[in-house]
């Protein structure tokens, strides 16, 4: 893909002077960190701009003992809905009225009306399902940000979903376009649950989700708080300490 690191992508004027609706899909490792960071982002936006956030969170998982430590849950949360538990905690702490849905996207929630969809899911099949649902939205979201990780590395990417009635607009490629192998329905999903904290830490580094989410949130702050971004995401590696930016398409 031809790139020019001096290019910038600018927030559309339609985001001015209003509440920005975000749909967060997944409230586990990356998603839980994103949800807490979005509360901080909302506070910052209210202080420096006329924008604020309204977040709807969807996840069909419950808190297990294996989630403790790496995900933002406590022992007293075990057995409770991830989405409802963390959203209620944030609402009480920040005086917000964000929405939580215990269910699976896209079946259990509509994506129409969302300005930004953020996916923190474990499998290629889940990303394909979200991509298909976005293509059928009456009002397509302006952005789709996706986060993913393995044991000690991860990536985040923001793109602009393509709508069936407007296939030729200049836009940022989505995760399914940047990583076309995810569209392969024969690609095996690897989402086996861990049974203990120790086993979970063998599968994923303790802080990989915080690192990936922090970088993704910093990009959102630049876009929503400062009005532009100079890259579309990045590849991160905790073992080597490297962060390699994903450049914007030329001319954006």
PDB file of C-alpha atoms in Angstrom:
ATOM      1  CA  UNK A   1       0.000   0.000   0.000  1.00  0.00           C
ATOM      2  CA  UNK A   2       1.571   3.366  -1.001  1.00  0.00           C
ATOM      3  CA  UNK A   3       1.972   5.597   2.021  1.00  0.00           C
ATOM      4  CA  UNK A   4       3.181   9.023   3.006  1.00  0.00           C
ATOM      5  CA  UNK A   5       3.886   9.577   6.693  1.00  0.00           C
ATOM      6  CA  UNK A   6       3.411  13.347   6.284  1.00  0.00           C
ATOM      7  CA  UNK A   7      -0.286  12.898   5.424  1.00  0.00           C
ATOM      8  CA  UNK A   8      -2.954  13.373   8.076  1.00  0.00           C
ATOM      9  CA  UNK A   9      -6.546  12.263   8.393  1.00  0.00           C
ATOM     10  CA  UNK A  10      -8.961  14.887   9.712  1.00  0.00           C
ATOM     11  CA  UNK A  11     -12.096  14.381  11.769  1.00  0.00           C
ATOM     12  CA  UNK A  12     -15.225  15.155   9.690  1.00  0.00           C
ATOM     13  CA  UNK A  13     -17.078  18.356  10.538  1.00  0.00           C
ATOM     14  CA  UNK A  14     -20.163  16.343  11.481  1.00  0.00           C
ATOM     15  CA  UNK A  15     -18.523  15.432  14.794  1.00  0.00           C
ATOM     16  CA  UNK A  16     -18.493  19.014  16.065  1.00  0.00           C
ATOM     17  CA  UNK A  17     -20.543  20.236  19.023  1.00  0.00           C
ATOM     18  CA  UNK A  18     -22.276  17.001  19.930  1.00  0.00           C
ATOM     19  CA  UNK A  19     -22.164  13.677  21.734  1.00  0.00           C
ATOM     20  CA  UNK A  20     -20.287  10.953  19.854  1.00  0.00           C
ATOM     21  CA  UNK A  21     -21.935   7.534  20.012  1.00  0.00           C
ATOM     22  CA  UNK A  22     -19.515   4.621  20.447  1.00  0.00           C
ATOM     23  CA  UNK A  23     -20.384   0.931  20.300  1.00  0.00           C
ATOM     24  CA  UNK A  24     -17.788  -1.182  22.108  1.00  0.00           C
ATOM     25  CA  UNK A  25     -17.953  -4.863  21.186  1.00  0.00           C
ATOM     26  CA  UNK A  26     -16.196  -6.970  23.802  1.00  0.00           C
ATOM     27  CA  UNK A  27     -15.454  -6.205  27.449  1.00  0.00           C
ATOM     28  CA  UNK A  28     -12.643  -8.647  28.196  1.00  0.00           C
ATOM     29  CA  UNK A  29      -8.890  -8.085  28.025  1.00  0.00           C
ATOM     30  CA  UNK A  30      -8.733  -5.269  25.470  1.00  0.00           C
ATOM     31  CA  UNK A  31     -12.377  -4.241  25.779  1.00  0.00           C
ATOM     32  CA  UNK A  32     -12.332  -3.754  29.543  1.00  0.00           C
ATOM     33  CA  UNK A  33      -9.240  -1.563  29.289  1.00  0.00           C
ATOM     34  CA  UNK A  34     -10.826   0.385  26.437  1.00  0.00           C
ATOM     35  CA  UNK A  35     -14.020   0.983  28.411  1.00  0.00           C
ATOM     36  CA  UNK A  36     -12.145   2.425  31.375  1.00  0.00           C
ATOM     37  CA  UNK A  37     -10.028   4.557  29.063  1.00  0.00           C
ATOM     38  CA  UNK A  38     -13.093   5.835  27.213  1.00  0.00           C
ATOM     39  CA  UNK A  39     -14.407   7.192  30.514  1.00  0.00           C
ATOM     40  CA  UNK A  40     -11.175   9.180  30.868  1.00  0.00           C
ATOM     41  CA  UNK A  41     -11.439  10.291  27.235  1.00  0.00           C
ATOM     42  CA  UNK A  42     -14.994  11.514  27.853  1.00  0.00           C
ATOM     43  CA  UNK A  43     -13.777  13.598  30.797  1.00  0.00           C
ATOM     44  CA  UNK A  44     -11.005  15.105  28.678  1.00  0.00           C
ATOM     45  CA  UNK A  45     -13.276  15.894  25.724  1.00  0.00           C
ATOM     46  CA  UNK A  46     -15.750  17.703  27.964  1.00  0.00           C
ATOM     47  CA  UNK A  47     -12.893  19.821  29.340  1.00  0.00           C
ATOM     48  CA  UNK A  48     -11.256  20.839  26.047  1.00  0.00           C
ATOM     49  CA  UNK A  49     -14.045  20.705  23.457  1.00  0.00           C
ATOM     50  CA  UNK A  50     -17.790  20.697  22.843  1.00  0.00           C
ATOM     51  CA  UNK A  51     -17.756  16.914  22.373  1.00  0.00           C
ATOM     52  CA  UNK A  52     -18.565  14.094  24.777  1.00  0.00           C
ATOM     53  CA  UNK A  53     -19.045  10.339  24.519  1.00  0.00           C
ATOM     54  CA  UNK A  54     -21.971   7.986  24.945  1.00  0.00           C
ATOM     55  CA  UNK A  55     -20.835   4.362  24.999  1.00  0.00           C
ATOM     56  CA  UNK A  56     -22.857   1.185  24.541  1.00  0.00           C
ATOM     57  CA  UNK A  57     -21.000  -2.005  25.536  1.00  0.00           C
ATOM     58  CA  UNK A  58     -21.911  -5.525  24.473  1.00  0.00           C
ATOM     59  CA  UNK A  59     -20.407  -8.812  25.644  1.00  0.00           C
ATOM     60  CA  UNK A  60     -21.981 -12.197  26.299  1.00  0.00           C
ATOM     61  CA  UNK A  61     -19.273 -13.391  28.709  1.00  0.00           C
ATOM     62  CA  UNK A  62     -19.213 -13.571  32.502  1.00  0.00           C
ATOM     63  CA  UNK A  63     -16.274 -12.927  34.813  1.00  0.00           C
ATOM     64  CA  UNK A  64     -14.269 -16.027  35.750  1.00  0.00           C
ATOM     65  CA  UNK A  65     -11.360 -16.499  38.126  1.00  0.00           C
ATOM     66  CA  UNK A  66      -9.008 -16.756  35.131  1.00  0.00           C
ATOM     67  CA  UNK A  67      -9.872 -13.145  34.233  1.00  0.00           C
ATOM     68  CA  UNK A  68      -8.556 -11.730  37.521  1.00  0.00           C
ATOM     69  CA  UNK A  69      -5.312  -9.783  37.279  1.00  0.00           C
ATOM     70  CA  UNK A  70      -5.150  -9.330  33.513  1.00  0.00           C
ATOM     71  CA  UNK A  71      -8.676  -7.941  33.128  1.00  0.00           C
ATOM     72  CA  UNK A  72     -10.166  -5.103  35.237  1.00  0.00           C
ATOM     73  CA  UNK A  73     -12.344  -7.279  37.476  1.00  0.00           C
ATOM     74  CA  UNK A  74     -12.253  -8.295  41.123  1.00  0.00           C
ATOM     75  CA  UNK A  75     -12.914 -11.560  42.912  1.00  0.00           C
ATOM     76  CA  UNK A  76     -16.350 -10.333  43.948  1.00  0.00           C
ATOM     77  CA  UNK A  77     -17.247  -9.928  40.260  1.00  0.00           C
ATOM     78  CA  UNK A  78     -16.839 -13.651  39.442  1.00  0.00           C
ATOM     79  CA  UNK A  79     -20.030 -15.001  37.900  1.00  0.00           C
ATOM     80  CA  UNK A  80     -21.338 -11.569  36.870  1.00  0.00           C
ATOM     81  CA  UNK A  81     -21.798 -10.141  33.374  1.00  0.00           C
ATOM     82  CA  UNK A  82     -18.600  -8.442  32.213  1.00  0.00           C
ATOM     83  CA  UNK A  83     -20.407  -5.698  30.307  1.00  0.00           C
ATOM     84  CA  UNK A  84     -22.890  -4.877  33.064  1.00  0.00           C
ATOM     85  CA  UNK A  85     -20.371  -5.066  35.905  1.00  0.00           C
ATOM     86  CA  UNK A  86     -17.786  -2.714  34.441  1.00  0.00           C
ATOM     87  CA  UNK A  87     -20.322  -0.310  32.908  1.00  0.00           C
ATOM     88  CA  UNK A  88     -22.193   0.054  36.190  1.00  0.00           C
ATOM     89  CA  UNK A  89     -18.901   0.715  37.991  1.00  0.00           C
ATOM     90  CA  UNK A  90     -17.929   3.412  35.483  1.00  0.00           C
ATOM     91  CA  UNK A  91     -21.383   5.010  35.516  1.00  0.00           C
ATOM     92  CA  UNK A  92     -21.285   5.304  39.303  1.00  0.00           C
ATOM     93  CA  UNK A  93     -17.732   6.655  39.346  1.00  0.00           C
ATOM     94  CA  UNK A  94     -18.187   9.219  36.573  1.00  0.00           C
ATOM     95  CA  UNK A  95     -21.873  10.106  36.783  1.00  0.00           C
ATOM     96  CA  UNK A  96     -22.591   8.666  33.341  1.00  0.00           C
ATOM     97  CA  UNK A  97     -25.495   6.732  31.858  1.00  0.00           C
ATOM     98  CA  UNK A  98     -23.675   4.414  29.476  1.00  0.00           C
ATOM     99  CA  UNK A  99     -25.463   1.306  28.255  1.00  0.00           C
ATOM    100  CA  UNK A 100     -24.517  -2.338  28.804  1.00  0.00           C
ATOM    101  CA  UNK A 101     -25.926  -5.302  26.892  1.00  0.00           C
ATOM    102  CA  UNK A 102     -25.259  -8.878  27.966  1.00  0.00           C
ATOM    103  CA  UNK A 103     -25.360 -10.566  24.571  1.00  0.00           C
ATOM    104  CA  UNK A 104     -23.447 -11.148  21.373  1.00  0.00           C
ATOM    105  CA  UNK A 105     -22.935  -8.678  18.547  1.00  0.00           C
ATOM    106  CA  UNK A 106     -24.245  -8.160  15.987  1.00  0.00           C
ATOM    107  CA  UNK A 107     -27.366 -10.205  16.836  1.00  0.00           C
ATOM    108  CA  UNK A 108     -28.171  -8.552  20.177  1.00  0.00           C
ATOM    109  CA  UNK A 109     -27.614  -4.886  19.294  1.00  0.00           C
ATOM    110  CA  UNK A 110     -28.149  -2.550  16.361  1.00  0.00           C
ATOM    111  CA  UNK A 111     -25.149  -0.739  14.922  1.00  0.00           C
ATOM    112  CA  UNK A 112     -27.269   1.964  13.324  1.00  0.00           C
ATOM    113  CA  UNK A 113     -26.670   5.259  15.071  1.00  0.00           C
ATOM    114  CA  UNK A 114     -23.114   4.479  16.145  1.00  0.00           C
ATOM    115  CA  UNK A 115     -20.462   6.973  15.067  1.00  0.00           C
ATOM    116  CA  UNK A 116     -17.580   4.668  15.984  1.00  0.00           C
ATOM    117  CA  UNK A 117     -17.577   0.893  16.421  1.00  0.00           C
ATOM    118  CA  UNK A 118     -14.691  -0.516  18.460  1.00  0.00           C
ATOM    119  CA  UNK A 119     -14.177  -4.275  18.315  1.00  0.00           C
ATOM    120  CA  UNK A 120     -12.196  -6.111  20.976  1.00  0.00           C
ATOM    121  CA  UNK A 121     -12.995  -9.670  19.931  1.00  0.00           C
ATOM    122  CA  UNK A 122     -10.992 -12.870  19.933  1.00  0.00           C
ATOM    123  CA  UNK A 123     -11.764 -14.453  16.582  1.00  0.00           C
ATOM    124  CA  UNK A 124     -11.723 -13.844  12.842  1.00  0.00           C
ATOM    125  CA  UNK A 125     -15.310 -15.092  12.596  1.00  0.00           C
ATOM    126  CA  UNK A 126     -16.476 -12.404  15.022  1.00  0.00           C
ATOM    127  CA  UNK A 127     -14.770  -9.712  12.929  1.00  0.00           C
ATOM    128  CA  UNK A 128     -16.392 -11.071   9.772  1.00  0.00           C
ATOM    129  CA  UNK A 129     -19.809 -10.975  11.423  1.00  0.00           C
ATOM    130  CA  UNK A 130     -19.294  -7.367  12.510  1.00  0.00           C
ATOM    131  CA  UNK A 131     -18.065  -6.414   9.032  1.00  0.00           C
ATOM    132  CA  UNK A 132     -21.124  -7.965   7.408  1.00  0.00           C
ATOM    133  CA  UNK A 133     -23.454  -6.166   9.828  1.00  0.00           C
ATOM    134  CA  UNK A 134     -21.755  -2.818   9.201  1.00  0.00           C
ATOM    135  CA  UNK A 135     -22.228  -3.259   5.457  1.00  0.00           C
ATOM    136  CA  UNK A 136     -25.971  -3.566   6.026  1.00  0.00           C
ATOM    137  CA  UNK A 137     -26.374  -0.560   8.324  1.00  0.00           C
ATOM    138  CA  UNK A 138     -28.813   2.085   7.187  1.00  0.00           C
ATOM    139  CA  UNK A 139     -26.435   4.744   8.472  1.00  0.00           C
ATOM    140  CA  UNK A 140     -22.903   3.401   8.321  1.00  0.00           C
ATOM    141  CA  UNK A 141     -20.596   4.360  11.251  1.00  0.00           C
ATOM    142  CA  UNK A 142     -17.850   6.782  10.326  1.00  0.00           C
ATOM    143  CA  UNK A 143     -15.134   4.628  11.898  1.00  0.00           C
ATOM    144  CA  UNK A 144     -14.393   1.035  12.858  1.00  0.00           C
ATOM    145  CA  UNK A 145     -11.482   0.567  15.256  1.00  0.00           C
ATOM    146  CA  UNK A 146     -10.263  -2.979  15.881  1.00  0.00           C
ATOM    147  CA  UNK A 147      -7.884  -4.223  18.578  1.00  0.00           C
ATOM    148  CA  UNK A 148      -6.239  -7.625  18.718  1.00  0.00           C
ATOM    149  CA  UNK A 149      -3.375  -9.336  20.470  1.00  0.00           C
ATOM    150  CA  UNK A 150      -1.475 -12.558  20.977  1.00  0.00           C
ATOM    151  CA  UNK A 151       0.753 -13.573  23.898  1.00  0.00           C
ATOM    152  CA  UNK A 152       3.060 -10.543  23.936  1.00  0.00           C
ATOM    153  CA  UNK A 153       2.221  -8.559  20.812  1.00  0.00           C
ATOM    154  CA  UNK A 154      -0.822  -6.890  19.345  1.00  0.00           C
ATOM    155  CA  UNK A 155      -2.161  -4.297  16.980  1.00  0.00           C
ATOM    156  CA  UNK A 156      -4.863  -1.687  16.625  1.00  0.00           C
ATOM    157  CA  UNK A 157      -6.271  -0.127  13.458  1.00  0.00           C
ATOM    158  CA  UNK A 158      -8.915   2.469  12.679  1.00  0.00           C
ATOM    159  CA  UNK A 159     -10.751   2.393   9.365  1.00  0.00           C
ATOM    160  CA  UNK A 160     -13.907   3.679   7.699  1.00  0.00           C
ATOM    161  CA  UNK A 161     -16.476   0.994   6.810  1.00  0.00           C
ATOM    162  CA  UNK A 162     -17.639   0.851   3.225  1.00  0.00           C
ATOM    163  CA  UNK A 163     -21.375   1.094   2.594  1.00  0.00           C
ATOM    164  CA  UNK A 164     -23.098  -0.734  -0.230  1.00  0.00           C
ATOM    165  CA  UNK A 165     -24.581   2.533  -1.554  1.00  0.00           C
ATOM    166  CA  UNK A 166     -21.307   4.456  -1.456  1.00  0.00           C
ATOM    167  CA  UNK A 167     -18.430   2.219  -2.486  1.00  0.00           C
ATOM    168  CA  UNK A 168     -16.191   4.833  -4.045  1.00  0.00           C
ATOM    169  CA  UNK A 169     -15.639   7.366  -1.298  1.00  0.00           C
ATOM    170  CA  UNK A 170     -12.062   7.933  -0.202  1.00  0.00           C
ATOM    171  CA  UNK A 171     -11.643   6.338   3.201  1.00  0.00           C
ATOM    172  CA  UNK A 172      -9.357   4.474   5.606  1.00  0.00           C
ATOM    173  CA  UNK A 173      -9.202   0.693   5.019  1.00  0.00           C
ATOM    174  CA  UNK A 174     -10.847  -1.414   7.721  1.00  0.00           C
ATOM    175  CA  UNK A 175      -9.279  -4.350   9.533  1.00  0.00           C
ATOM    176  CA  UNK A 176     -10.841  -6.821   7.070  1.00  0.00           C
ATOM    177  CA  UNK A 177      -9.249  -4.954   4.170  1.00  0.00           C
ATOM    178  CA  UNK A 178      -5.865  -4.438   5.796  1.00  0.00           C
ATOM    179  CA  UNK A 179      -5.731  -8.093   6.861  1.00  0.00           C
ATOM    180  CA  UNK A 180      -7.602  -9.863   4.024  1.00  0.00           C
ATOM    181  CA  UNK A 181      -6.729 -13.280   5.458  1.00  0.00           C
ATOM    182  CA  UNK A 182      -9.357 -12.630   8.154  1.00  0.00           C
ATOM    183  CA  UNK A 183     -12.033 -12.946   5.456  1.00  0.00           C
ATOM    184  CA  UNK A 184     -11.081 -16.603   4.934  1.00  0.00           C
ATOM    185  CA  UNK A 185     -13.885 -18.633   6.501  1.00  0.00           C
ATOM    186  CA  UNK A 186     -11.540 -21.624   6.733  1.00  0.00           C
ATOM    187  CA  UNK A 187      -9.285 -19.711   9.130  1.00  0.00           C
ATOM    188  CA  UNK A 188      -9.495 -21.528  12.494  1.00  0.00           C
ATOM    189  CA  UNK A 189     -10.605 -19.569  15.549  1.00  0.00           C
ATOM    190  CA  UNK A 190      -8.460 -19.805  18.661  1.00  0.00           C
ATOM    191  CA  UNK A 191     -10.507 -18.648  21.626  1.00  0.00           C
ATOM    192  CA  UNK A 192     -10.045 -21.518  24.069  1.00  0.00           C
ATOM    193  CA  UNK A 193     -10.787 -20.298  27.608  1.00  0.00           C
ATOM    194  CA  UNK A 194      -8.207 -20.457  30.376  1.00  0.00           C
ATOM    195  CA  UNK A 195      -9.112 -22.216  33.600  1.00  0.00           C
ATOM    196  CA  UNK A 196      -6.875 -20.300  35.999  1.00  0.00           C
ATOM    197  CA  UNK A 197      -4.973 -17.046  36.330  1.00  0.00           C
ATOM    198  CA  UNK A 198      -1.682 -18.900  35.890  1.00  0.00           C
ATOM    199  CA  UNK A 199      -2.876 -20.575  32.685  1.00  0.00           C
ATOM    200  CA  UNK A 200      -4.213 -17.258  31.376  1.00  0.00           C
ATOM    201  CA  UNK A 201      -0.805 -15.656  31.940  1.00  0.00           C
ATOM    202  CA  UNK A 202       0.836 -18.466  29.988  1.00  0.00           C
ATOM    203  CA  UNK A 203      -1.418 -17.574  27.051  1.00  0.00           C
ATOM    204  CA  UNK A 204      -1.122 -13.775  27.277  1.00  0.00           C
ATOM    205  CA  UNK A 205       1.267 -11.339  28.949  1.00  0.00           C
ATOM    206  CA  UNK A 206      -0.119  -9.603  32.029  1.00  0.00           C
ATOM    207  CA  UNK A 207      -0.024  -6.102  30.533  1.00  0.00           C
ATOM    208  CA  UNK A 208      -0.405  -6.681  26.789  1.00  0.00           C
ATOM    209  CA  UNK A 209      -4.043  -5.572  26.824  1.00  0.00           C
ATOM    210  CA  UNK A 210      -3.255  -2.366  28.725  1.00  0.00           C
ATOM    211  CA  UNK A 211      -0.499  -1.492  26.269  1.00  0.00           C
ATOM    212  CA  UNK A 212      -2.610  -2.114  23.149  1.00  0.00           C
ATOM    213  CA  UNK A 213      -5.613  -0.280  24.596  1.00  0.00           C
ATOM    214  CA  UNK A 214      -3.523   2.688  25.766  1.00  0.00           C
ATOM    215  CA  UNK A 215      -2.079   3.191  22.284  1.00  0.00           C
ATOM    216  CA  UNK A 216      -5.534   2.880  20.700  1.00  0.00           C
ATOM    217  CA  UNK A 217      -6.990   5.381  23.170  1.00  0.00           C
ATOM    218  CA  UNK A 218      -4.161   7.816  22.447  1.00  0.00           C
ATOM    219  CA  UNK A 219      -5.060   7.643  18.752  1.00  0.00           C
ATOM    220  CA  UNK A 220      -8.731   8.306  19.562  1.00  0.00           C
ATOM    221  CA  UNK A 221      -7.746  11.273  21.703  1.00  0.00           C
ATOM    222  CA  UNK A 222      -5.776  12.760  18.825  1.00  0.00           C
ATOM    223  CA  UNK A 223      -8.693  12.209  16.438  1.00  0.00           C
ATOM    224  CA  UNK A 224     -11.564  13.338  18.679  1.00  0.00           C
ATOM    225  CA  UNK A 225      -9.733  15.802  20.920  1.00  0.00           C
ATOM    226  CA  UNK A 226      -7.204  17.346  18.536  1.00  0.00           C
ATOM    227  CA  UNK A 227      -9.027  16.758  15.255  1.00  0.00           C
ATOM    228  CA  UNK A 228      -6.558  14.680  13.237  1.00  0.00           C
ATOM    229  CA  UNK A 229      -4.288  11.633  13.231  1.00  0.00           C
ATOM    230  CA  UNK A 230      -1.010  10.930  11.466  1.00  0.00           C
ATOM    231  CA  UNK A 231      -1.236   7.128  11.431  1.00  0.00           C
ATOM    232  CA  UNK A 232      -4.025   4.548  11.304  1.00  0.00           C
ATOM    233  CA  UNK A 233      -2.760   2.251  14.055  1.00  0.00           C
ATOM    234  CA  UNK A 234       0.321   0.282  14.993  1.00  0.00           C
ATOM    235  CA  UNK A 235       1.886  -3.104  15.615  1.00  0.00           C
ATOM    236  CA  UNK A 236       3.172  -3.435  19.190  1.00  0.00           C
ATOM    237  CA  UNK A 237       5.585  -5.973  20.630  1.00  0.00           C
ATOM    238  CA  UNK A 238       6.170  -6.088  24.387  1.00  0.00           C
ATOM    239  CA  UNK A 239       9.013  -8.605  24.116  1.00  0.00           C
ATOM    240  CA  UNK A 240      11.124  -6.396  21.846  1.00  0.00           C
ATOM    241  CA  UNK A 241       9.765  -3.037  22.982  1.00  0.00           C
ATOM    242  CA  UNK A 242       8.944  -2.068  19.404  1.00  0.00           C
ATOM    243  CA  UNK A 243       5.982  -0.046  18.128  1.00  0.00           C
ATOM    244  CA  UNK A 244       5.630   0.107  14.343  1.00  0.00           C
ATOM    245  CA  UNK A 245       2.986   2.562  13.080  1.00  0.00           C
ATOM    246  CA  UNK A 246       0.511   1.641  10.369  1.00  0.00           C
ATOM    247  CA  UNK A 247       0.631   4.609   7.959  1.00  0.00           C
ATOM    248  CA  UNK A 248      -2.371   6.304   6.436  1.00  0.00           C
ATOM    249  CA  UNK A 249      -3.192   5.726   2.773  1.00  0.00           C
ATOM    250  CA  UNK A 250      -1.577   8.294   0.522  1.00  0.00           C
ATOM    251  CA  UNK A 251      -3.656  11.375  -0.069  1.00  0.00           C
ATOM    252  CA  UNK A 252      -6.074  10.977   2.862  1.00  0.00           C
TER     253      UNK A 252
END
